Every structure is written in structure tokens, then in C-alpha cells.
mmCIF file of C-alpha atoms (C1' of nucleotides) in Angstrom:
data_model
loop_
_atom_site.group_PDB
_atom_site.id
_atom_site.type_symbol
_atom_site.label_atom_id
_atom_site.label_comp_id
_atom_site.label_asym_id
_atom_site.label_seq_id
_atom_site.Cartn_x
_atom_site.Cartn_y
_atom_site.Cartn_z
ATOM 1 C CA MET D 1 185.416 92.085 23.653
ATOM 2 C CA GLU D 2 187.192 89.812 26.141
ATOM 3 C CA VAL D 3 186.962 86.828 23.862
ATOM 4 C CA THR D 4 190.046 88.010 22.014
ATOM 5 C CA ASN D 5 192.107 87.693 25.183
ATOM 6 C CA GLN D 6 195.537 86.462 24.111
ATOM 7 C CA ARG D 7 197.406 86.884 27.360
ATOM 8 C CA LYS D 8 199.177 83.981 28.934
ATOM 9 C CA LEU D 9 197.728 83.015 32.310
ATOM 10 C CA LYS D 10 199.997 82.402 35.216
ATOM 11 C CA SER D 11 198.740 80.218 38.031
ATOM 12 C CA SER D 12 197.819 81.876 41.284
ATOM 13 C CA ARG D 13 196.789 80.635 44.708
ATOM 14 C CA GLN D 14 193.919 83.101 44.697
ATOM 15 C CA ARG D 15 192.484 81.900 41.417
ATOM 16 C CA ASP D 16 192.797 78.252 42.408
ATOM 17 C CA LEU D 17 190.991 78.968 45.643
ATOM 18 C CA ILE D 18 188.145 80.757 43.881
ATOM 19 C CA LEU D 19 187.704 77.985 41.352
ATOM 20 C CA GLY D 20 187.788 75.406 44.138
ATOM 21 C CA ILE D 21 185.079 77.223 46.067
ATOM 22 C CA LEU D 22 182.896 77.476 42.998
ATOM 23 C CA ARG D 23 183.291 73.816 42.161
ATOM 24 C CA SER D 24 182.492 72.651 45.646
ATOM 25 C CA THR D 25 179.147 74.351 46.067
ATOM 26 C CA HIS D 26 175.734 73.629 44.662
ATOM 27 C CA CYS D 27 174.458 77.127 45.105
ATOM 28 C CA HIS D 28 175.062 79.762 42.460
ATOM 29 C CA PRO D 29 176.953 82.292 44.486
ATOM 30 C CA THR D 30 177.510 85.984 43.969
ATOM 31 C CA ALA D 31 180.981 87.502 43.877
ATOM 32 C CA ASP D 32 180.511 88.725 47.419
ATOM 33 C CA TRP D 33 179.568 85.295 48.736
ATOM 34 C CA ILE D 34 182.698 83.863 47.125
ATOM 35 C CA TYR D 35 184.761 86.656 48.642
ATOM 36 C CA GLU D 36 183.490 85.929 52.153
ATOM 37 C CA LYS D 37 184.160 82.228 51.705
ATOM 38 C CA ALA D 38 187.636 82.872 50.311
ATOM 39 C CA ARG D 39 188.551 85.143 53.214
ATOM 40 C CA LYS D 40 188.231 82.252 55.610
ATOM 41 C CA GLU D 41 191.109 80.491 53.858
ATOM 42 C CA MET D 42 193.058 83.556 52.784
ATOM 43 C CA PRO D 43 192.205 86.503 54.998
ATOM 44 C CA ASN D 44 194.031 89.102 52.910
ATOM 45 C CA ILE D 45 192.398 88.349 49.594
ATOM 46 C CA SER D 46 190.663 91.397 48.196
ATOM 47 C CA LEU D 47 187.286 91.779 46.578
ATOM 48 C CA GLY D 48 188.952 93.264 43.505
ATOM 49 C CA THR D 49 190.974 90.079 43.088
ATOM 50 C CA VAL D 50 187.836 88.000 43.327
ATOM 51 C CA TYR D 51 186.182 90.015 40.575
ATOM 52 C CA ARG D 52 189.283 89.952 38.396
ATOM 53 C CA ASN D 53 189.641 86.210 38.690
ATOM 54 C CA LEU D 54 185.965 85.523 38.115
ATOM 55 C CA ASN D 55 186.239 87.464 34.874
ATOM 56 C CA LEU D 56 189.395 85.596 33.872
ATOM 57 C CA LEU D 57 187.832 82.220 34.628
ATOM 58 C CA ARG D 58 184.751 83.158 32.652
ATOM 59 C CA ASP D 59 186.866 84.271 29.702
ATOM 60 C CA GLU D 60 188.770 81.001 29.851
ATOM 61 C CA GLY D 61 185.442 79.203 29.815
ATOM 62 C CA LYS D 62 186.097 77.499 33.132
ATOM 63 C CA ILE D 63 183.012 78.885 34.808
ATOM 64 C CA GLN D 64 179.675 80.224 33.694
ATOM 65 C CA GLU D 65 178.405 83.661 34.535
ATOM 66 C CA LEU D 66 174.680 83.854 35.117
ATOM 67 C CA CYS D 67 172.357 86.697 35.789
ATOM 68 C CA PHE D 68 168.895 86.125 37.129
ATOM 69 C CA GLY D 69 167.033 89.407 36.999
ATOM 70 C CA ARG D 70 168.304 90.496 40.382
ATOM 71 C CA ASN D 71 171.128 92.834 39.767
ATOM 72 C CA MET D 72 174.080 90.785 40.983
ATOM 73 C CA ASN D 73 175.852 88.320 38.742
ATOM 74 C CA ARG D 74 176.033 84.751 39.896
ATOM 75 C CA TYR D 75 178.606 82.138 38.993
ATOM 76 C CA ASP D 76 178.366 78.442 38.293
ATOM 77 C CA GLY D 77 181.304 76.054 38.314
ATOM 78 C CA ASP D 78 179.306 73.304 36.633
ATOM 79 C CA LEU D 79 179.746 73.557 32.885
ATOM 80 C CA ARG D 80 177.621 70.588 31.893
ATOM 81 C CA ASP D 81 174.282 71.266 30.257
ATOM 82 C CA HIS D 82 171.867 71.720 33.084
ATOM 83 C CA TYR D 83 169.003 74.034 33.804
ATOM 84 C CA HIS D 84 167.839 76.272 36.601
ATOM 85 C CA VAL D 85 164.730 77.080 38.566
ATOM 86 C CA ARG D 86 164.507 80.471 40.157
ATOM 87 C CA CYS D 87 162.078 81.542 42.849
ATOM 88 C CA VAL D 88 160.531 84.894 41.982
ATOM 89 C CA VAL D 89 159.664 85.483 45.638
ATOM 90 C CA CYS D 90 162.881 84.819 47.545
ATOM 91 C CA GLY D 91 165.273 84.855 44.590
ATOM 92 C CA CYS D 92 166.915 81.493 45.286
ATOM 93 C CA VAL D 93 168.269 79.495 42.367
ATOM 94 C CA GLU D 94 168.550 75.718 42.162
ATOM 95 C CA ASP D 95 169.658 73.214 39.581
ATOM 96 C CA VAL D 96 167.034 71.094 37.902
ATOM 97 C CA PRO D 97 168.267 67.538 38.229
ATOM 98 C CA HIS D 98 168.182 64.963 35.420
ATOM 99 C CA ILE D 99 166.142 67.056 33.065
ATOM 100 C CA SER D 100 165.519 66.274 29.457
ATOM 101 C CA PRO D 101 165.698 69.266 27.147
ATOM 102 C CA ARG D 102 162.093 68.575 26.224
ATOM 103 C CA ALA D 103 160.689 68.463 29.709
ATOM 104 C CA SER D 104 157.427 70.337 30.210
ATOM 105 C CA SER D 105 156.638 72.797 32.976
ATOM 106 C CA GLY D 106 154.491 70.116 34.590
ATOM 107 C CA GLU D 107 157.431 67.759 34.779
ATOM 108 C CA ILE D 108 159.600 70.494 36.267
ATOM 109 C CA GLU D 109 156.974 71.152 38.928
ATOM 110 C CA LYS D 110 157.001 67.487 39.886
ATOM 111 C CA LEU D 111 160.781 67.306 39.953
ATOM 112 C CA THR D 112 161.413 70.447 41.945
ATOM 113 C CA GLY D 113 158.282 71.241 43.919
ATOM 114 C CA TYR D 114 158.261 74.717 42.412
ATOM 115 C CA LYS D 115 155.124 76.328 41.033
ATOM 116 C CA ILE D 116 156.379 77.315 37.569
ATOM 117 C CA HIS D 117 155.194 80.612 36.118
ATOM 118 C CA SER D 118 157.330 80.944 33.018
ATOM 119 C CA HIS D 119 160.513 79.894 31.370
ATOM 120 C CA ARG D 120 163.239 81.490 29.377
ATOM 121 C CA LEU D 121 165.427 80.006 26.718
ATOM 122 C CA GLU D 122 168.477 81.871 25.598
ATOM 123 C CA PHE D 123 171.082 80.912 23.044
ATOM 124 C CA SER D 124 174.548 82.422 23.178
ATOM 125 C CA GLY D 125 176.943 82.618 20.314
ATOM 126 C CA VAL D 126 178.394 84.997 17.776
ATOM 127 C CA CYS D 127 176.253 87.142 15.526
ATOM 128 C CA PRO D 128 176.943 87.301 11.785
ATOM 129 C CA ALA D 129 178.548 90.755 11.971
ATOM 130 C CA CYS D 130 180.985 89.810 14.715
ATOM 131 C CA HIS D 131 181.764 86.537 13.022
ATOM 132 C CA LYS D 132 182.756 88.449 9.907
ATOM 133 C CA ASN D 133 185.129 90.671 11.881
ATOM 134 C CA ALA D 134 186.750 87.876 13.856
ATOM 135 C CA PRO D 135 186.082 84.555 12.151
ATOM 136 C CA SER D 136 188.060 82.733 14.828
ATOM 137 C CA GLU D 137 185.196 83.096 17.298
ATOM 138 C CA MET L 1 159.515 90.334 47.943
ATOM 139 C CA GLU L 2 157.705 92.753 45.639
ATOM 140 C CA VAL L 3 155.288 90.112 44.517
ATOM 141 C CA THR L 4 153.233 90.680 47.668
ATOM 142 C CA ASN L 5 152.626 94.225 46.553
ATOM 143 C CA GLN L 6 149.046 95.024 47.524
ATOM 144 C CA ARG L 7 149.068 98.713 46.754
ATOM 145 C CA LYS L 8 146.511 100.126 44.410
ATOM 146 C CA LEU L 9 148.021 101.506 41.227
ATOM 147 C CA LYS L 10 146.954 104.872 39.971
ATOM 148 C CA SER L 11 147.437 105.618 36.315
ATOM 149 C CA SER L 12 150.165 108.018 35.317
ATOM 150 C CA ARG L 13 151.232 109.613 32.070
ATOM 151 C CA GLN L 14 154.810 108.615 32.781
ATOM 152 C CA ARG L 15 154.004 104.947 33.242
ATOM 153 C CA ASP L 16 151.838 104.848 30.135
ATOM 154 C CA LEU L 17 154.621 106.418 28.122
ATOM 155 C CA ILE L 18 157.187 103.918 29.353
ATOM 156 C CA LEU L 19 154.962 100.956 28.595
ATOM 157 C CA GLY L 20 154.199 102.379 25.167
ATOM 158 C CA ILE L 21 157.888 102.758 24.364
ATOM 159 C CA LEU L 22 158.604 99.231 25.474
ATOM 160 C CA ARG L 23 155.784 97.776 23.411
ATOM 161 C CA SER L 24 156.758 99.619 20.275
ATOM 162 C CA THR L 25 160.324 98.438 20.022
ATOM 163 C CA HIS L 26 161.857 95.160 19.012
ATOM 164 C CA CYS L 27 165.100 95.723 20.806
ATOM 165 C CA HIS L 28 165.473 94.812 24.459
ATOM 166 C CA PRO L 29 166.329 98.173 25.866
ATOM 167 C CA THR L 30 168.064 99.156 29.070
ATOM 168 C CA ALA L 31 166.499 101.579 31.539
ATOM 169 C CA ASP L 32 168.730 104.315 30.267
ATOM 170 C CA TRP L 33 167.703 103.811 26.645
ATOM 171 C CA ILE L 34 164.057 104.027 27.694
ATOM 172 C CA TYR L 35 164.826 107.162 29.666
ATOM 173 C CA GLU L 36 166.405 108.878 26.647
ATOM 174 C CA LYS L 37 163.476 107.897 24.462
ATOM 175 C CA ALA L 38 160.955 109.063 27.046
ATOM 176 C CA ARG L 39 162.657 112.439 27.407
ATOM 177 C CA LYS L 40 161.864 113.252 23.812
ATOM 178 C CA GLU L 41 158.148 113.129 24.623
ATOM 179 C CA MET L 42 158.329 114.352 28.183
ATOM 180 C CA PRO L 43 161.489 116.338 28.759
ATOM 181 C CA ASN L 44 161.144 116.577 32.524
ATOM 182 C CA ILE L 45 160.761 112.890 33.247
ATOM 183 C CA SER L 46 163.450 111.670 35.619
ATOM 184 C CA LEU L 47 165.545 108.558 35.532
ATOM 185 C CA GLY L 48 164.286 107.632 38.993
ATOM 186 C CA THR L 49 160.745 107.617 37.665
ATOM 187 C CA VAL L 50 161.749 105.345 34.822
ATOM 188 C CA TYR L 51 163.287 102.864 37.233
ATOM 189 C CA ARG L 52 160.333 103.030 39.602
ATOM 190 C CA ASN L 53 157.846 102.404 36.823
ATOM 191 C CA LEU L 54 159.843 99.606 35.266
ATOM 192 C CA ASN L 55 159.808 97.875 38.628
ATOM 193 C CA LEU L 56 156.066 98.455 39.022
ATOM 194 C CA LEU L 57 155.324 97.143 35.540
ATOM 195 C CA ARG L 58 157.459 94.096 36.178
ATOM 196 C CA ASP L 59 155.680 93.437 39.478
ATOM 197 C CA GLU L 60 152.343 93.755 37.716
ATOM 198 C CA GLY L 61 153.572 91.245 35.161
ATOM 199 C CA LYS L 62 153.144 93.652 32.275
ATOM 200 C CA ILE L 63 156.756 93.497 31.186
ATOM 201 C CA GLN L 64 159.601 91.065 31.537
ATOM 202 C CA GLU L 65 162.915 91.923 33.109
ATOM 203 C CA LEU L 66 165.865 90.210 31.509
ATOM 204 C CA CYS L 67 169.520 90.125 32.325
ATOM 205 C CA PHE L 68 172.083 88.899 29.851
ATOM 206 C CA GLY L 69 175.366 88.638 31.664
ATOM 207 C CA ARG L 70 176.301 92.228 31.011
ATOM 208 C CA ASN L 71 175.566 94.198 34.095
ATOM 209 C CA MET L 72 172.575 96.238 33.017
ATOM 210 C CA ASN L 73 169.051 94.898 33.151
ATOM 211 C CA ARG L 74 167.058 94.856 29.951
ATOM 212 C CA TYR L 75 163.312 94.961 29.523
ATOM 213 C CA ASP L 76 160.955 93.261 27.128
ATOM 214 C CA GLY L 77 157.373 94.345 26.487
ATOM 215 C CA ASP L 78 156.556 91.127 24.653
ATOM 216 C CA LEU L 79 155.151 88.624 27.115
ATOM 217 C CA ARG L 80 154.488 85.808 24.673
ATOM 218 C CA ASP L 81 156.745 82.779 24.838
ATOM 219 C CA HIS L 82 159.683 83.595 22.673
ATOM 220 C CA TYR L 83 163.384 83.073 22.896
ATOM 221 C CA HIS L 84 166.553 85.068 22.553
ATOM 222 C CA VAL L 85 169.936 84.867 20.898
ATOM 223 C CA ARG L 86 172.739 86.861 22.413
ATOM 224 C CA CYS L 87 176.058 87.676 20.805
ATOM 225 C CA VAL L 88 178.897 87.037 23.232
ATOM 226 C CA VAL L 89 181.152 89.392 21.290
ATOM 227 C CA CYS L 90 179.128 92.564 20.841
ATOM 228 C CA GLY L 91 176.409 91.850 23.405
ATOM 229 C CA CYS L 92 173.436 92.423 21.118
ATOM 230 C CA VAL L 93 170.239 90.513 21.808
ATOM 231 C CA GLU L 94 167.639 89.486 19.241
ATOM 232 C CA ASP L 95 164.416 87.537 19.263
ATOM 233 C CA VAL L 96 164.393 84.134 17.689
ATOM 234 C CA PRO L 97 161.445 84.119 15.303
ATOM 235 C CA HIS L 98 158.996 81.247 14.944
ATOM 236 C CA ILE L 99 160.918 78.848 17.085
ATOM 237 C CA SER L 100 159.627 75.561 18.328
ATOM 238 C CA PRO L 101 160.524 74.776 21.931
ATOM 239 C CA ARG L 102 162.328 71.711 20.661
ATOM 240 C CA ALA L 103 164.489 73.436 18.088
ATOM 241 C CA SER L 104 168.110 72.323 18.031
ATOM 242 C CA SER L 105 171.148 74.590 17.992
ATOM 243 C CA GLY L 106 171.585 73.740 14.323
ATOM 244 C CA GLU L 107 168.126 75.010 13.526
ATOM 245 C CA ILE L 108 168.780 78.197 15.471
ATOM 246 C CA GLU L 109 171.962 78.770 13.512
ATOM 247 C CA LYS L 110 170.038 78.480 10.263
ATOM 248 C CA LEU L 111 167.263 80.773 11.450
ATOM 249 C CA THR L 112 169.440 83.514 12.866
ATOM 250 C CA GLY L 113 172.836 83.282 11.200
ATOM 251 C CA TYR L 114 174.453 83.140 14.644
ATOM 252 C CA LYS L 115 177.166 80.645 15.490
ATOM 253 C CA ILE L 116 175.670 79.102 18.637
ATOM 254 C CA HIS L 117 178.023 78.220 21.502
ATOM 255 C CA SER L 118 175.638 77.305 24.273
ATOM 256 C CA HIS L 119 172.151 77.718 25.568
ATOM 257 C CA ARG L 120 170.483 78.338 28.851
ATOM 258 C CA LEU L 121 167.078 77.266 30.033
ATOM 259 C CA GLU L 122 165.652 78.819 33.144
ATOM 260 C CA PHE L 123 162.310 78.257 34.797
ATOM 261 C CA SER L 124 160.820 80.897 37.051
ATOM 262 C CA GLY L 125 158.208 80.298 39.685
ATOM 263 C CA VAL L 126 157.726 79.976 43.403
ATOM 264 C CA CYS L 127 159.741 77.617 45.539
ATOM 265 C CA PRO L 128 157.999 75.308 48.021
ATOM 266 C CA ALA L 129 159.020 77.389 51.040
ATOM 267 C CA CYS L 130 157.706 80.647 49.632
ATOM 268 C CA HIS L 131 154.559 78.968 48.444
ATOM 269 C CA LYS L 132 153.924 77.810 51.984
ATOM 270 C CA ASN L 133 154.281 81.347 53.322
ATOM 271 C CA ALA L 134 152.171 83.018 50.647
ATOM 272 C CA PRO L 135 150.023 80.406 48.919
ATOM 273 C CA SER L 136 148.439 83.100 46.755
ATOM 274 C CA GLU L 137 151.571 83.253 44.602
ATOM 275 C "C1'" DC N 1 214.077 89.454 34.476
ATOM 276 C "C1'" DT N 2 209.480 90.441 33.211
ATOM 277 C "C1'" DA N 3 204.835 90.048 32.557
ATOM 278 C "C1'" DA N 4 200.997 88.455 35.269
ATOM 279 C "C1'" DC N 5 199.048 88.974 39.543
ATOM 280 C "C1'" DT N 6 197.880 91.118 44.096
ATOM 281 C "C1'" DG N 7 195.898 94.319 47.845
ATOM 282 C "C1'" DC N 8 194.190 98.581 48.495
ATOM 283 C "C1'" DA N 9 191.537 102.415 47.666
ATOM 284 C "C1'" DA N 10 189.445 105.378 44.559
ATOM 285 C "C1'" DA N 11 186.399 105.793 40.778
ATOM 286 C "C1'" DG N 12 182.844 104.170 37.653
ATOM 287 C "C1'" DT N 13 178.161 102.335 36.682
ATOM 288 C "C1'" DT N 14 173.687 101.117 37.558
ATOM 289 C "C1'" DT N 15 169.792 101.269 40.672
ATOM 290 C "C1'" DT N 16 167.277 102.765 44.728
ATOM 291 C "C1'" DT N 17 165.525 106.104 47.978
ATOM 292 C "C1'" DG N 18 164.204 110.349 50.900
ATOM 293 C "C1'" DC N 19 161.734 114.402 50.466
ATOM 294 C "C1'" DA N 20 158.671 118.010 49.355
ATOM 295 C "C1'" DA N 21 155.532 119.070 45.726
ATOM 296 C "C1'" DT N 22 151.958 117.301 42.492
ATOM 297 C "C1'" DT N 23 148.306 114.487 40.713
ATOM 298 C "C1'" DG N 24 144.554 111.004 40.024
ATOM 299 C "C1'" DC N 25 140.498 109.150 41.970
ATOM 300 C "C1'" DG P 1 141.450 114.933 50.879
ATOM 301 C "C1'" DC P 2 144.515 111.238 50.673
ATOM 302 C "C1'" DA P 3 147.462 108.033 48.941
ATOM 303 C "C1'" DA P 4 150.096 107.202 44.772
ATOM 304 C "C1'" DT P 5 153.318 109.420 41.915
ATOM 305 C "C1'" DT P 6 156.881 112.658 40.506
ATOM 306 C "C1'" DG P 7 161.478 115.292 39.916
ATOM 307 C "C1'" DC P 8 165.526 116.020 42.001
ATOM 308 C "C1'" DA P 9 169.560 114.866 44.255
ATOM 309 C "C1'" DA P 10 171.875 112.086 47.381
ATOM 310 C "C1'" DA P 11 172.963 107.475 48.626
ATOM 311 C "C1'" DA P 12 173.455 102.679 47.959
ATOM 312 C "C1'" DA P 13 174.925 98.639 45.573
ATOM 313 C "C1'" DC P 14 177.868 96.370 42.514
ATOM 314 C "C1'" DT P 15 182.021 96.226 39.555
ATOM 315 C "C1'" DT P 16 186.186 97.940 37.507
ATOM 316 C "C1'" DT P 17 190.621 100.166 37.597
ATOM 317 C "C1'" DG P 18 195.176 102.657 38.737
ATOM 318 C "C1'" DC P 19 199.086 101.992 41.220
ATOM 319 C "C1'" DA P 20 203.040 100.262 43.547
ATOM 320 C "C1'" DG P 21 204.643 96.067 45.318
ATOM 321 C "C1'" DT P 22 204.888 90.790 44.766
ATOM 322 C "C1'" DT P 23 205.210 86.394 42.432
ATOM 323 C "C1'" DA P 24 205.458 82.555 38.954
ATOM 324 C "C1'" DG P 25 207.957 80.842 35.144
#
DNA sequence: CTAACTGCAAAGTTTTTGCAATTGC
DNA sequence: GCAATTGCAAAAACTTTGCAGTTAG
């Protein structure tokens, strides 16, 4: 899929703006939220451009794409290892600050004030079959 | 949101079928996959019914709704604590067997044969504000 | 110059919903 | 009998794409 993207990127005001917005917020915005924010600086920017650039930035590895069970994708400009708490009632998503990878649910509750119901751990990488086809990945 | 669902559930053949399908597979199917499978047993079932029941089952806590960065939701009938590996190239998702919550990426690579790029840890629960409004959650 | 990028609008995908008929309790 | 559920089809929500014009290198 997109990982094999060989095309040479050219800089663009639109892409810089989008990346700037993403890096300057602590929320984990949706494409639409980013679009609304971007329009304040660049009124003619289009939603299609926002989507295209979010996909490019994700493919470059400059941002992380997240999906939290509600249908819309969310984006995170912070690439450091950090974890999330999600409210199953209102759907908000926050970072968990200063967490050790071995923290227990109890510790998370103390740190965040959330009542934790469950957690999810997901590893991303390349499966053996795909690795065989494109060993560069 | 839906968590405050007080309505009394009535049993239905359709819902039982959907739950049965989900519990008898090891893949993490999309709504459409479940729909196709269900049609073989019950040719008149509609896609709308599949979606409605998946949402009901999720609200009841009988299944887990997952989202892996590709746009479609996926569902998991296994509620025990277990983790996932996802291939960023082909998009497939597998369970990680017998994993300790403290396993390292290296251990995951040995267990699964995947080349691990990153991981994601997400806690779900109720945020302080929502807990205040509906302490039952 | 030329390939990447853009805005716009149309199309594609996935999910939800309104409605009249049916079903479980 | 009544409220929950269903099938169907239409609508909504989210994302991608085709195209002609613009821009960065």
C-alpha cells in the first residue's frame, strides 16, 4: 500500500499549515476540525487538500493516524511514545502524562481521574507475508 | 451517549446469529463480512439490521468494537484481555497469543513473525466530567 | 519546463435512520 | 397489545478522486 510511496514531496504552504496546527494542539483532532482551523488562516483551503495532506504526512511518518471506535479518524502530531485515555461516554481523548509502559489501570485512574473500564494494546508492523514481498519495509 | 441506554432488550434470531458468527471466528471482521456470512443462514437479513445489532451488542458490552486506522470498524467477540498485531502493509489483524502485558517488541516479533514498528496503548473509561453527570457509569 | 500540488465538485464508502410491517413477551 | 425489532431504501457522514489550473524547484 502507501508505504511504497516513492514520489518526491514538494513543500506547500497548505501542508506546512496543517502540520503546524497539528503540532500546536493537545487535542487529537479530526480532519474536519483541522480544516476549520486552517480556514481561519487560509480561507480558500479545501477539505480535499486537508485529507490529501494528512495522508501524505502520515505516509511520511510525520504524524500518527488514530482511530478510536468512533468512525472518524483522528490525528496526532506527537510522535513520541505516549498513551491515550478515551471516554466511552463523551468520546473525548486525552494524553496520559508521564506514564510507564507497565503502569496499572489503578495508576492511570489516579493520574487522569478517569474510571478505567478496559485497555487495548496494539502493535503495528509488517506481517511475514508482506515482508517477504517487500523486504525493505 | 449510548451507554445510558435503558431500553429493555428483546431477543431476536438476527442478533443471536450475529453474536454466534462473531464468537466463532478468529478474524476481526467488518460489518460487511458479518453481513455476508449471516446471509448464508438467513438470506433476508439486511445490512441495517447487522449494524443496529452490532451497536446494541457493543452497548451491552458483549462485543468489542475496534478500529485499526483503515476506515471500517471491526468487531471482536472475544472480551478477554488480549492484544493485536496489525500489518501496516496489507492491513490484516491477528491476535497475539499468550502475551504478558509486559512483553517487549522483541518478544512480539518472535511470537508473531511480524516486524514491529510501533505500538499503541489506549485506556477506555469514563472521564471525570461524564462520571459526575452519570455516576452509574 | 514539469511533476507535485491545489480548489472544486462529483463520486465512493461506510454507517445511520425513517417507516410500515412483524415479532417477542 | 405494546414496545422492540426488522427489511428496505433513502439519507447522512466521512473520505477519496478527476480535472483543469497553479506552483515549487
